[in-house]
Amino acid sequence: MSVACNRLSINGELVELDCLRYTPAGVARMALKIRHASTQLEAGIARQVQCDIPALALGAAAQQANNLQLGQRVKAEGFLAQRSLRITQLVLHIDNIKLE
């Protein structure tokens, strides 16, 4: 399997933050939601954009997220994947998250 480009970097406000949990294998896991709002150029016209992004942090990224609080502005980096084999909703899998 080749590695293709699937990287996302986004900033926004933490609007949901679950408690830190552990997988059966003992890996730290935290689900969260980031609200992004900005102005983007589309076809040469300024457009107001807002979206809520479901995200999941595992391992060290979950430990980073565990130190954050609702309402804080963050920058998250990671890759997109569908929620599960049956649920095709996209989820940001965070490998780095920090305060803005």
PDB file of N, CA and C in Angstrom, residues 6 9 12 16 18-19 48 50 53-54 56 60 62 64 66-67 70 79 83 87 96:
ATOM      1  N   ASN A   6      -2.829  12.772   2.426  1.00  0.00           N
ATOM      2  CA  ASN A   6      -4.092  12.882   3.171  1.00  0.00           C
ATOM      3  C   ASN A   6      -3.737  13.569   4.480  1.00  0.00           C
ATOM      4  N   SER A   9      -4.732  20.349   8.223  1.00  0.00           N
ATOM      5  CA  SER A   9      -4.367  21.248   9.311  1.00  0.00           C
ATOM      6  C   SER A   9      -5.488  22.270   9.412  1.00  0.00           C
ATOM      7  N   GLY A  12      -9.553  26.135  15.094  1.00  0.00           N
ATOM      8  CA  GLY A  12     -10.923  26.381  15.496  1.00  0.00           C
ATOM      9  C   GLY A  12     -11.077  26.300  16.996  1.00  0.00           C
ATOM     10  N   GLU A  16     -16.684  20.293  21.732  1.00  0.00           N
ATOM     11  CA  GLU A  16     -16.987  19.045  22.442  1.00  0.00           C
ATOM     12  C   GLU A  16     -15.664  18.396  22.802  1.00  0.00           C
ATOM     13  N   ASP A  18     -14.676  14.863  24.943  1.00  0.00           N
ATOM     14  CA  ASP A  18     -15.006  13.713  25.787  1.00  0.00           C
ATOM     15  C   ASP A  18     -13.884  13.476  26.793  1.00  0.00           C
ATOM     16  N   CYS A  19     -14.147  12.641  27.757  1.00  0.00           N
ATOM     17  CA  CYS A  19     -13.116  12.315  28.735  1.00  0.00           C
ATOM     18  C   CYS A  19     -12.127  11.309  28.128  1.00  0.00           C
ATOM     19  N   GLN A  48     -18.150  33.225   3.713  1.00  0.00           N
ATOM     20  CA  GLN A  48     -18.071  32.873   5.121  1.00  0.00           C
ATOM     21  C   GLN A  48     -18.258  31.360   5.244  1.00  0.00           C
ATOM     22  N   GLN A  50     -18.289  27.976   7.925  1.00  0.00           N
ATOM     23  CA  GLN A  50     -18.325  27.447   9.289  1.00  0.00           C
ATOM     24  C   GLN A  50     -18.640  25.965   9.213  1.00  0.00           C
ATOM     25  N   ILE A  53     -16.135  19.830  13.007  1.00  0.00           N
ATOM     26  CA  ILE A  53     -15.345  18.707  12.552  1.00  0.00           C
ATOM     27  C   ILE A  53     -15.203  17.684  13.673  1.00  0.00           C
ATOM     28  N   PRO A  54     -15.786  16.490  13.501  1.00  0.00           N
ATOM     29  CA  PRO A  54     -15.579  15.450  14.503  1.00  0.00           C
ATOM     30  C   PRO A  54     -14.144  14.953  14.402  1.00  0.00           C
ATOM     31  N   LEU A  56     -10.775  12.532  16.426  1.00  0.00           N
ATOM     32  CA  LEU A  56     -10.356  11.490  17.341  1.00  0.00           C
ATOM     33  C   LEU A  56      -8.855  11.589  17.540  1.00  0.00           C
ATOM     34  N   ALA A  60      -0.279   9.763  22.119  1.00  0.00           N
ATOM     35  CA  ALA A  60       0.265  11.039  22.591  1.00  0.00           C
ATOM     36  C   ALA A  60      -0.665  12.201  22.284  1.00  0.00           C
ATOM     37  N   ALA A  62      -3.906  12.131  22.256  1.00  0.00           N
ATOM     38  CA  ALA A  62      -4.977  12.090  23.257  1.00  0.00           C
ATOM     39  C   ALA A  62      -4.496  12.701  24.562  1.00  0.00           C
ATOM     40  N   GLN A  64      -2.239  15.069  24.769  1.00  0.00           N
ATOM     41  CA  GLN A  64      -2.224  16.516  24.510  1.00  0.00           C
ATOM     42  C   GLN A  64      -3.631  17.084  24.672  1.00  0.00           C
ATOM     43  N   ASN A  66      -6.087  15.983  26.345  1.00  0.00           N
ATOM     44  CA  ASN A  66      -6.574  15.872  27.718  1.00  0.00           C
ATOM     45  C   ASN A  66      -6.254  17.114  28.547  1.00  0.00           C
ATOM     46  N   ASN A  67      -5.284  17.903  28.114  1.00  0.00           N
ATOM     47  CA  ASN A  67      -4.905  19.125  28.829  1.00  0.00           C
ATOM     48  C   ASN A  67      -5.676  20.351  28.343  1.00  0.00           C
ATOM     49  N   LEU A  70     -12.888  23.126  26.911  1.00  0.00           N
ATOM     50  CA  LEU A  70     -13.887  23.638  25.973  1.00  0.00           C
ATOM     51  C   LEU A  70     -13.718  25.143  25.798  1.00  0.00           C
ATOM     52  N   PHE A  79      -5.081  13.319   9.716  1.00  0.00           N
ATOM     53  CA  PHE A  79      -5.561  12.788   8.443  1.00  0.00           C
ATOM     54  C   PHE A  79      -7.046  12.462   8.555  1.00  0.00           C
ATOM     55  N   ARG A  83     -15.549   7.018   9.656  1.00  0.00           N
ATOM     56  CA  ARG A  83     -15.754   6.638  11.053  1.00  0.00           C
ATOM     57  C   ARG A  83     -15.580   5.133  11.261  1.00  0.00           C
ATOM     58  N   ILE A  87     -19.963   3.192   8.513  1.00  0.00           N
ATOM     59  CA  ILE A  87     -20.349   4.611   8.625  1.00  0.00           C
ATOM     60  C   ILE A  87     -19.312   5.440   7.886  1.00  0.00           C
ATOM     61  N   ASN A  96      -1.468  15.696  16.142  1.00  0.00           N
ATOM     62  CA  ASN A  96      -0.875  16.810  16.886  1.00  0.00           C
ATOM     63  C   ASN A  96      -1.954  17.865  17.100  1.00  0.00           C
TER      64      ASN A  96
END
